[in-house]
Amino acid sequence: MAGLFSANAWNKIWVYRGTFLLGLQNTVLSAVFGLFLSLVIGIVLGLFATSGKKPLVLTARIYVEFIQNTPLLLQMCFLYYALAFSGHSLGILVTGILSLGIYHGAYMAEVVRAGIEAIPAGQFEAAYSQGFGYVGRMYYIILPQSIKIILPPMVNQVVNIFKNTSCLYIVGGADLISTTYSFVTGESTGGAYAPAYLVSGLLFFLVCCPLSSLASMWEISLKKREDRTNGLDRRAERVA
């Protein structure tokens, strides 16, 4: 613990603060593009899962089960080394983005599926009776209503994506964890282990904590709104 209170160690952190900021920048970059890819995959597979067409439902189910039941580290290593040995390496950051998007896309798909299935069946029937096709029903009627259900768990997935960028370390990435490790093992910066990893942890915390709090507030707000709606419905039934 002596290193934690070493003025020299903390001075190294300050002098080389750009190293940590670069790692944070790459982490945010990986998380943002990984999130975009996971949203695309999640929405497509979520719609597949609720389409009622067996081939599409089966495709979504196989993807979700396989991806969720294999480790992200394994998927990242396979993608990185399989491409590298085939002579088509995409680079560490691109590999990380693809891995994060593919992995979290399976969880986003479940979030979208659950949000759509939470909408009362009467809404689907009403949309169908108005002449809407499948795409029209989803775009104009179902998805706008399911957004309030989907958003809180989706924000939690954003937090998970950001934290899982640390897996890039296993393939020599330039994320925050990787740059921190390079810093503490560097010839001129080595030795400041405790302060370096503490700063790295604080940077993760400063990003993840507000997002987690936002998700919790959304869930509480949704529950209160649902309770108010149910209360109004019960009063209306008693009056009737």
PDB file of C-alpha atoms in Angstrom:
ATOM      1  CA  MET A   1       0.000   0.000   0.000  1.00  0.00           C
ATOM      2  CA  ALA A   2       3.014   2.276   0.322  1.00  0.00           C
ATOM      3  CA  GLY A   3       2.827   3.107  -3.372  1.00  0.00           C
ATOM      4  CA  LEU A   4      -0.697   4.447  -2.929  1.00  0.00           C
ATOM      5  CA  PHE A   5       0.616   7.310  -0.794  1.00  0.00           C
ATOM      6  CA  SER A   6       3.822   7.882  -2.751  1.00  0.00           C
ATOM      7  CA  ALA A   7       4.137  11.464  -3.967  1.00  0.00           C
ATOM      8  CA  ASN A   8       6.490  10.293  -6.706  1.00  0.00           C
ATOM      9  CA  ALA A   9       3.938   7.737  -7.977  1.00  0.00           C
ATOM     10  CA  TRP A  10       1.157  10.305  -8.088  1.00  0.00           C
ATOM     11  CA  ASN A  11       3.464  12.751  -9.838  1.00  0.00           C
ATOM     12  CA  LYS A  12       4.040  10.121 -12.558  1.00  0.00           C
ATOM     13  CA  ILE A  13       0.279   9.768 -12.936  1.00  0.00           C
ATOM     14  CA  TRP A  14      -0.067  13.520 -13.439  1.00  0.00           C
ATOM     15  CA  VAL A  15       2.862  13.823 -15.844  1.00  0.00           C
ATOM     16  CA  TYR A  16       1.588  10.928 -17.969  1.00  0.00           C
ATOM     17  CA  ARG A  17      -2.114  11.715 -17.586  1.00  0.00           C
ATOM     18  CA  GLY A  18      -2.395  11.739 -21.379  1.00  0.00           C
ATOM     19  CA  THR A  19      -1.872   7.966 -21.320  1.00  0.00           C
ATOM     20  CA  PHE A  20      -4.996   7.468 -19.230  1.00  0.00           C
ATOM     21  CA  LEU A  21      -7.003   9.966 -21.276  1.00  0.00           C
ATOM     22  CA  LEU A  22      -6.002   8.160 -24.479  1.00  0.00           C
ATOM     23  CA  GLY A  23      -7.083   4.836 -22.961  1.00  0.00           C
ATOM     24  CA  LEU A  24     -10.380   6.377 -21.867  1.00  0.00           C
ATOM     25  CA  GLN A  25     -10.902   7.819 -25.346  1.00  0.00           C
ATOM     26  CA  ASN A  26     -10.358   4.429 -26.974  1.00  0.00           C
ATOM     27  CA  THR A  27     -12.621   2.776 -24.404  1.00  0.00           C
ATOM     28  CA  VAL A  28     -15.430   5.254 -25.115  1.00  0.00           C
ATOM     29  CA  LEU A  29     -14.887   4.880 -28.867  1.00  0.00           C
ATOM     30  CA  SER A  30     -15.092   1.074 -28.649  1.00  0.00           C
ATOM     31  CA  ALA A  31     -18.163   1.257 -26.414  1.00  0.00           C
ATOM     32  CA  VAL A  32     -20.042   3.742 -28.628  1.00  0.00           C
ATOM     33  CA  PHE A  33     -19.512   1.854 -31.878  1.00  0.00           C
ATOM     34  CA  GLY A  34     -20.059  -1.481 -30.121  1.00  0.00           C
ATOM     35  CA  LEU A  35     -23.325  -0.084 -28.751  1.00  0.00           C
ATOM     36  CA  PHE A  36     -24.475   1.033 -32.201  1.00  0.00           C
ATOM     37  CA  LEU A  37     -23.768  -2.423 -33.649  1.00  0.00           C
ATOM     38  CA  SER A  38     -25.471  -4.171 -30.734  1.00  0.00           C
ATOM     39  CA  LEU A  39     -28.564  -1.983 -31.160  1.00  0.00           C
ATOM     40  CA  VAL A  40     -28.820  -2.875 -34.845  1.00  0.00           C
ATOM     41  CA  ILE A  41     -28.433  -6.589 -34.081  1.00  0.00           C
ATOM     42  CA  GLY A  42     -30.766  -6.379 -31.084  1.00  0.00           C
ATOM     43  CA  ILE A  43     -33.583  -4.634 -32.944  1.00  0.00           C
ATOM     44  CA  VAL A  44     -33.372  -6.979 -35.931  1.00  0.00           C
ATOM     45  CA  LEU A  45     -33.274 -10.146 -33.823  1.00  0.00           C
ATOM     46  CA  GLY A  46     -35.899  -8.793 -31.413  1.00  0.00           C
ATOM     47  CA  LEU A  47     -38.245  -8.311 -34.363  1.00  0.00           C
ATOM     48  CA  PHE A  48     -37.319 -11.779 -35.640  1.00  0.00           C
ATOM     49  CA  ALA A  49     -38.161 -13.290 -32.242  1.00  0.00           C
ATOM     50  CA  THR A  50     -41.613 -11.674 -32.174  1.00  0.00           C
ATOM     51  CA  SER A  51     -42.448 -12.098 -35.862  1.00  0.00           C
ATOM     52  CA  GLY A  52     -44.311 -15.383 -35.371  1.00  0.00           C
ATOM     53  CA  LYS A  53     -42.439 -16.895 -38.332  1.00  0.00           C
ATOM     54  CA  LYS A  54     -40.657 -20.065 -37.239  1.00  0.00           C
ATOM     55  CA  PRO A  55     -37.467 -19.672 -39.342  1.00  0.00           C
ATOM     56  CA  LEU A  56     -36.949 -16.120 -38.040  1.00  0.00           C
ATOM     57  CA  VAL A  57     -37.801 -17.059 -34.450  1.00  0.00           C
ATOM     58  CA  LEU A  58     -35.418 -20.021 -34.629  1.00  0.00           C
ATOM     59  CA  THR A  59     -32.632 -17.856 -36.082  1.00  0.00           C
ATOM     60  CA  ALA A  60     -32.979 -15.349 -33.257  1.00  0.00           C
ATOM     61  CA  ARG A  61     -33.120 -18.098 -30.620  1.00  0.00           C
ATOM     62  CA  ILE A  62     -30.006 -19.883 -31.895  1.00  0.00           C
ATOM     63  CA  TYR A  63     -28.023 -16.649 -32.052  1.00  0.00           C
ATOM     64  CA  VAL A  64     -29.060 -15.537 -28.560  1.00  0.00           C
ATOM     65  CA  GLU A  65     -28.452 -18.913 -26.925  1.00  0.00           C
ATOM     66  CA  PHE A  66     -25.050 -19.450 -28.556  1.00  0.00           C
ATOM     67  CA  ILE A  67     -23.716 -15.949 -27.907  1.00  0.00           C
ATOM     68  CA  GLN A  68     -25.019 -15.680 -24.348  1.00  0.00           C
ATOM     69  CA  ASN A  69     -23.652 -19.086 -23.384  1.00  0.00           C
ATOM     70  CA  THR A  70     -20.092 -18.542 -24.601  1.00  0.00           C
ATOM     71  CA  PRO A  71     -17.675 -16.054 -22.955  1.00  0.00           C
ATOM     72  CA  LEU A  72     -16.992 -12.691 -24.540  1.00  0.00           C
ATOM     73  CA  LEU A  73     -13.251 -13.294 -24.082  1.00  0.00           C
ATOM     74  CA  LEU A  74     -13.482 -16.502 -26.106  1.00  0.00           C
ATOM     75  CA  GLN A  75     -15.436 -14.797 -28.874  1.00  0.00           C
ATOM     76  CA  MET A  76     -12.974 -11.897 -28.969  1.00  0.00           C
ATOM     77  CA  CYS A  77      -9.937 -14.180 -29.117  1.00  0.00           C
ATOM     78  CA  PHE A  78     -11.530 -16.331 -31.810  1.00  0.00           C
ATOM     79  CA  LEU A  79     -12.434 -13.323 -33.942  1.00  0.00           C
ATOM     80  CA  TYR A  80      -9.046 -11.655 -33.509  1.00  0.00           C
ATOM     81  CA  TYR A  81      -6.816 -14.686 -34.033  1.00  0.00           C
ATOM     82  CA  ALA A  82      -8.997 -16.349 -36.677  1.00  0.00           C
ATOM     83  CA  LEU A  83      -8.836 -13.198 -38.789  1.00  0.00           C
ATOM     84  CA  ALA A  84      -5.145 -12.637 -38.051  1.00  0.00           C
ATOM     85  CA  PHE A  85      -4.115 -16.159 -39.077  1.00  0.00           C
ATOM     86  CA  SER A  86      -6.232 -15.938 -42.221  1.00  0.00           C
ATOM     87  CA  GLY A  87      -4.371 -12.783 -43.230  1.00  0.00           C
ATOM     88  CA  HIS A  88      -7.399 -10.503 -42.844  1.00  0.00           C
ATOM     89  CA  SER A  89      -6.700  -8.787 -39.524  1.00  0.00           C
ATOM     90  CA  LEU A  90      -9.031  -5.854 -38.894  1.00  0.00           C
ATOM     91  CA  GLY A  91      -7.001  -4.318 -36.095  1.00  0.00           C
ATOM     92  CA  ILE A  92      -7.514  -4.541 -32.368  1.00  0.00           C
ATOM     93  CA  LEU A  93     -10.082  -1.750 -31.953  1.00  0.00           C
ATOM     94  CA  VAL A  94     -12.234  -2.916 -34.868  1.00  0.00           C
ATOM     95  CA  THR A  95     -12.091  -6.476 -33.561  1.00  0.00           C
ATOM     96  CA  GLY A  96     -13.112  -5.200 -30.133  1.00  0.00           C
ATOM     97  CA  ILE A  97     -16.025  -3.217 -31.558  1.00  0.00           C
ATOM     98  CA  LEU A  98     -17.266  -6.222 -33.538  1.00  0.00           C
ATOM     99  CA  SER A  99     -16.927  -8.537 -30.540  1.00  0.00           C
ATOM    100  CA  LEU A 100     -18.739  -6.150 -28.195  1.00  0.00           C
ATOM    101  CA  GLY A 101     -21.496  -5.514 -30.739  1.00  0.00           C
ATOM    102  CA  ILE A 102     -22.030  -9.199 -31.520  1.00  0.00           C
ATOM    103  CA  TYR A 103     -21.980 -10.224 -27.847  1.00  0.00           C
ATOM    104  CA  HIS A 104     -24.228  -7.505 -26.480  1.00  0.00           C
ATOM    105  CA  GLY A 105     -26.468  -7.716 -29.529  1.00  0.00           C
ATOM    106  CA  ALA A 106     -27.767 -10.993 -28.076  1.00  0.00           C
ATOM    107  CA  TYR A 107     -28.726  -9.239 -24.837  1.00  0.00           C
ATOM    108  CA  MET A 108     -30.218  -6.274 -26.680  1.00  0.00           C
ATOM    109  CA  ALA A 109     -32.309  -8.732 -28.689  1.00  0.00           C
ATOM    110  CA  GLU A 110     -33.766 -10.136 -25.477  1.00  0.00           C
ATOM    111  CA  VAL A 111     -34.474  -6.629 -24.194  1.00  0.00           C
ATOM    112  CA  VAL A 112     -36.304  -5.712 -27.421  1.00  0.00           C
ATOM    113  CA  ARG A 113     -38.197  -9.023 -27.462  1.00  0.00           C
ATOM    114  CA  ALA A 114     -39.308  -8.593 -23.840  1.00  0.00           C
ATOM    115  CA  GLY A 115     -40.384  -5.004 -24.499  1.00  0.00           C
ATOM    116  CA  ILE A 116     -42.501  -5.987 -27.514  1.00  0.00           C
ATOM    117  CA  GLU A 117     -44.068  -8.964 -25.742  1.00  0.00           C
ATOM    118  CA  ALA A 118     -44.995  -6.727 -22.780  1.00  0.00           C
ATOM    119  CA  ILE A 119     -47.403  -4.755 -24.975  1.00  0.00           C
ATOM    120  CA  PRO A 120     -50.997  -6.041 -24.538  1.00  0.00           C
ATOM    121  CA  ALA A 121     -52.235  -8.290 -27.344  1.00  0.00           C
ATOM    122  CA  GLY A 122     -55.151  -5.910 -27.882  1.00  0.00           C
ATOM    123  CA  GLN A 123     -52.741  -3.318 -29.293  1.00  0.00           C
ATOM    124  CA  PHE A 124     -51.615  -5.761 -31.988  1.00  0.00           C
ATOM    125  CA  GLU A 125     -55.209  -6.642 -32.809  1.00  0.00           C
ATOM    126  CA  ALA A 126     -56.251  -2.991 -32.958  1.00  0.00           C
ATOM    127  CA  ALA A 127     -53.367  -2.157 -35.295  1.00  0.00           C
ATOM    128  CA  TYR A 128     -54.220  -5.142 -37.503  1.00  0.00           C
ATOM    129  CA  SER A 129     -57.878  -4.091 -37.648  1.00  0.00           C
ATOM    130  CA  GLN A 130     -56.789  -0.650 -38.847  1.00  0.00           C
ATOM    131  CA  GLY A 131     -55.045  -2.234 -41.827  1.00  0.00           C
ATOM    132  CA  PHE A 132     -51.433  -1.908 -40.653  1.00  0.00           C
ATOM    133  CA  GLY A 133     -48.970  -4.475 -41.953  1.00  0.00           C
ATOM    134  CA  TYR A 134     -46.276  -5.980 -39.726  1.00  0.00           C
ATOM    135  CA  VAL A 135     -43.771  -3.181 -40.309  1.00  0.00           C
ATOM    136  CA  GLY A 136     -46.430  -0.500 -39.856  1.00  0.00           C
ATOM    137  CA  ARG A 137     -47.713  -2.114 -36.637  1.00  0.00           C
ATOM    138  CA  MET A 138     -44.228  -2.196 -35.176  1.00  0.00           C
ATOM    139  CA  TYR A 139     -43.135   1.252 -36.343  1.00  0.00           C
ATOM    140  CA  TYR A 140     -46.268   3.243 -35.514  1.00  0.00           C
ATOM    141  CA  ILE A 141     -47.943   1.314 -32.696  1.00  0.00           C
ATOM    142  CA  ILE A 142     -45.846  -1.274 -30.860  1.00  0.00           C
ATOM    143  CA  LEU A 143     -42.276   0.056 -30.720  1.00  0.00           C
ATOM    144  CA  PRO A 144     -43.246   3.570 -29.538  1.00  0.00           C
ATOM    145  CA  GLN A 145     -45.105   1.987 -26.617  1.00  0.00           C
ATOM    146  CA  SER A 146     -42.336  -0.489 -25.814  1.00  0.00           C
ATOM    147  CA  ILE A 147     -39.581   2.146 -25.669  1.00  0.00           C
ATOM    148  CA  LYS A 148     -40.430   3.070 -22.075  1.00  0.00           C
ATOM    149  CA  ILE A 149     -40.064  -0.600 -21.135  1.00  0.00           C
ATOM    150  CA  ILE A 150     -36.914  -1.153 -23.182  1.00  0.00           C
ATOM    151  CA  LEU A 151     -34.898   1.906 -22.144  1.00  0.00           C
ATOM    152  CA  PRO A 152     -33.961   1.043 -18.505  1.00  0.00           C
ATOM    153  CA  PRO A 153     -32.493  -2.424 -19.238  1.00  0.00           C
ATOM    154  CA  MET A 154     -30.930  -1.013 -22.406  1.00  0.00           C
ATOM    155  CA  VAL A 155     -29.040   1.573 -20.350  1.00  0.00           C
ATOM    156  CA  ASN A 156     -27.792  -1.254 -18.143  1.00  0.00           C
ATOM    157  CA  GLN A 157     -26.438  -2.919 -21.272  1.00  0.00           C
ATOM    158  CA  VAL A 158     -24.634   0.331 -22.148  1.00  0.00           C
ATOM    159  CA  VAL A 159     -22.902   0.153 -18.753  1.00  0.00           C
ATOM    160  CA  ASN A 160     -21.979  -3.481 -19.378  1.00  0.00           C
ATOM    161  CA  ILE A 161     -20.573  -2.672 -22.817  1.00  0.00           C
ATOM    162  CA  PHE A 162     -18.393   0.056 -21.345  1.00  0.00           C
ATOM    163  CA  LYS A 163     -17.056  -2.249 -18.629  1.00  0.00           C
ATOM    164  CA  ASN A 164     -16.511  -5.111 -21.050  1.00  0.00           C
ATOM    165  CA  THR A 165     -14.167  -3.010 -23.167  1.00  0.00           C
ATOM    166  CA  SER A 166     -11.597  -4.181 -20.605  1.00  0.00           C
ATOM    167  CA  CYS A 167     -11.621  -7.535 -22.456  1.00  0.00           C
ATOM    168  CA  LEU A 168      -9.627  -5.817 -25.221  1.00  0.00           C
ATOM    169  CA  TYR A 169      -6.644  -6.204 -22.907  1.00  0.00           C
ATOM    170  CA  ILE A 170      -6.476  -9.909 -23.758  1.00  0.00           C
ATOM    171  CA  VAL A 171      -5.692  -9.130 -27.417  1.00  0.00           C
ATOM    172  CA  GLY A 172      -3.344  -6.241 -26.644  1.00  0.00           C
ATOM    173  CA  GLY A 173      -5.864  -3.452 -27.071  1.00  0.00           C
ATOM    174  CA  ALA A 174      -5.394   0.276 -26.490  1.00  0.00           C
ATOM    175  CA  ASP A 175      -8.318   0.571 -24.061  1.00  0.00           C
ATOM    176  CA  LEU A 176      -8.093   2.051 -20.569  1.00  0.00           C
ATOM    177  CA  ILE A 177      -7.071  -1.202 -18.869  1.00  0.00           C
ATOM    178  CA  SER A 178      -4.425  -1.928 -21.527  1.00  0.00           C
ATOM    179  CA  THR A 179      -2.892   1.559 -21.345  1.00  0.00           C
ATOM    180  CA  THR A 180      -2.910   1.357 -17.543  1.00  0.00           C
ATOM    181  CA  TYR A 181      -1.018  -1.931 -17.686  1.00  0.00           C
ATOM    182  CA  SER A 182       1.464  -0.459 -20.168  1.00  0.00           C
ATOM    183  CA  PHE A 183       1.945   2.473 -17.812  1.00  0.00           C
ATOM    184  CA  VAL A 184       2.668   0.404 -14.676  1.00  0.00           C
ATOM    185  CA  THR A 185       5.087  -1.872 -16.546  1.00  0.00           C
ATOM    186  CA  GLY A 186       6.822   0.856 -18.556  1.00  0.00           C
ATOM    187  CA  GLU A 187      10.538   1.447 -18.131  1.00  0.00           C
ATOM    188  CA  SER A 188      10.131   5.079 -17.086  1.00  0.00           C
ATOM    189  CA  THR A 189       6.683   4.844 -15.478  1.00  0.00           C
ATOM    190  CA  GLY A 190       6.718   1.419 -13.826  1.00  0.00           C
ATOM    191  CA  GLY A 191       6.006   0.892 -10.167  1.00  0.00           C
ATOM    192  CA  ALA A 192       2.985   3.168  -9.644  1.00  0.00           C
ATOM    193  CA  TYR A 193       0.610   0.197  -9.539  1.00  0.00           C
ATOM    194  CA  ALA A 194      -1.836   1.281  -6.828  1.00  0.00           C
ATOM    195  CA  PRO A 195      -2.341   4.899  -7.994  1.00  0.00           C
ATOM    196  CA  ALA A 196      -2.583   3.879 -11.673  1.00  0.00           C
ATOM    197  CA  TYR A 197      -5.227   1.215 -11.157  1.00  0.00           C
ATOM    198  CA  LEU A 198      -7.092   3.461  -8.714  1.00  0.00           C
ATOM    199  CA  VAL A 199      -7.253   6.233 -11.339  1.00  0.00           C
ATOM    200  CA  SER A 200      -8.360   3.697 -13.954  1.00  0.00           C
ATOM    201  CA  GLY A 201     -11.108   2.451 -11.647  1.00  0.00           C
ATOM    202  CA  LEU A 202     -12.249   5.997 -10.886  1.00  0.00           C
ATOM    203  CA  LEU A 203     -12.531   6.778 -14.612  1.00  0.00           C
ATOM    204  CA  PHE A 204     -14.703   3.693 -15.114  1.00  0.00           C
ATOM    205  CA  PHE A 205     -16.787   4.701 -12.092  1.00  0.00           C
ATOM    206  CA  LEU A 206     -17.291   8.276 -13.333  1.00  0.00           C
ATOM    207  CA  VAL A 207     -18.793   6.952 -16.561  1.00  0.00           C
ATOM    208  CA  CYS A 208     -20.711   3.908 -15.290  1.00  0.00           C
ATOM    209  CA  CYS A 209     -22.223   5.263 -12.062  1.00  0.00           C
ATOM    210  CA  PRO A 210     -24.311   8.050 -13.685  1.00  0.00           C
ATOM    211  CA  LEU A 211     -25.545   5.607 -16.334  1.00  0.00           C
ATOM    212  CA  SER A 212     -26.521   3.022 -13.691  1.00  0.00           C
ATOM    213  CA  SER A 213     -28.293   5.729 -11.671  1.00  0.00           C
ATOM    214  CA  LEU A 214     -30.159   6.861 -14.791  1.00  0.00           C
ATOM    215  CA  ALA A 215     -31.350   3.300 -15.433  1.00  0.00           C
ATOM    216  CA  SER A 216     -32.533   2.952 -11.806  1.00  0.00           C
ATOM    217  CA  MET A 217     -34.411   6.259 -11.947  1.00  0.00           C
ATOM    218  CA  TRP A 218     -36.093   5.226 -15.203  1.00  0.00           C
ATOM    219  CA  GLU A 219     -37.199   1.917 -13.687  1.00  0.00           C
ATOM    220  CA  ILE A 220     -38.606   3.639 -10.593  1.00  0.00           C
ATOM    221  CA  SER A 221     -40.373   6.250 -12.737  1.00  0.00           C
ATOM    222  CA  LEU A 222     -41.827   3.530 -14.971  1.00  0.00           C
ATOM    223  CA  LYS A 223     -43.105   1.564 -11.987  1.00  0.00           C
ATOM    224  CA  LYS A 224     -44.736   4.675 -10.458  1.00  0.00           C
ATOM    225  CA  ARG A 225     -46.371   5.567 -13.771  1.00  0.00           C
ATOM    226  CA  GLU A 226     -47.651   2.013 -14.174  1.00  0.00           C
ATOM    227  CA  ASP A 227     -49.031   2.033 -10.612  1.00  0.00           C
ATOM    228  CA  ARG A 228     -50.811   5.340 -11.261  1.00  0.00           C
ATOM    229  CA  THR A 229     -52.282   4.009 -14.509  1.00  0.00           C
ATOM    230  CA  ASN A 230     -53.472   0.820 -12.814  1.00  0.00           C
ATOM    231  CA  GLY A 231     -54.998   2.867  -9.995  1.00  0.00           C
ATOM    232  CA  LEU A 232     -56.907   5.070 -12.442  1.00  0.00           C
ATOM    233  CA  ASP A 233     -58.157   1.988 -14.307  1.00  0.00           C
ATOM    234  CA  ARG A 234     -59.408   0.394 -11.071  1.00  0.00           C
ATOM    235  CA  ARG A 235     -61.214   3.581 -10.065  1.00  0.00           C
ATOM    236  CA  ALA A 236     -62.805   3.834 -13.494  1.00  0.00           C
ATOM    237  CA  GLU A 237     -64.023   0.223 -13.185  1.00  0.00           C
ATOM    238  CA  ARG A 238     -65.559   0.912  -9.775  1.00  0.00           C
ATOM    239  CA  VAL A 239     -67.347   4.011 -11.099  1.00  0.00           C
ATOM    240  CA  ALA A 240     -68.642   2.040 -14.087  1.00  0.00           C
TER     241      ALA A 240
END
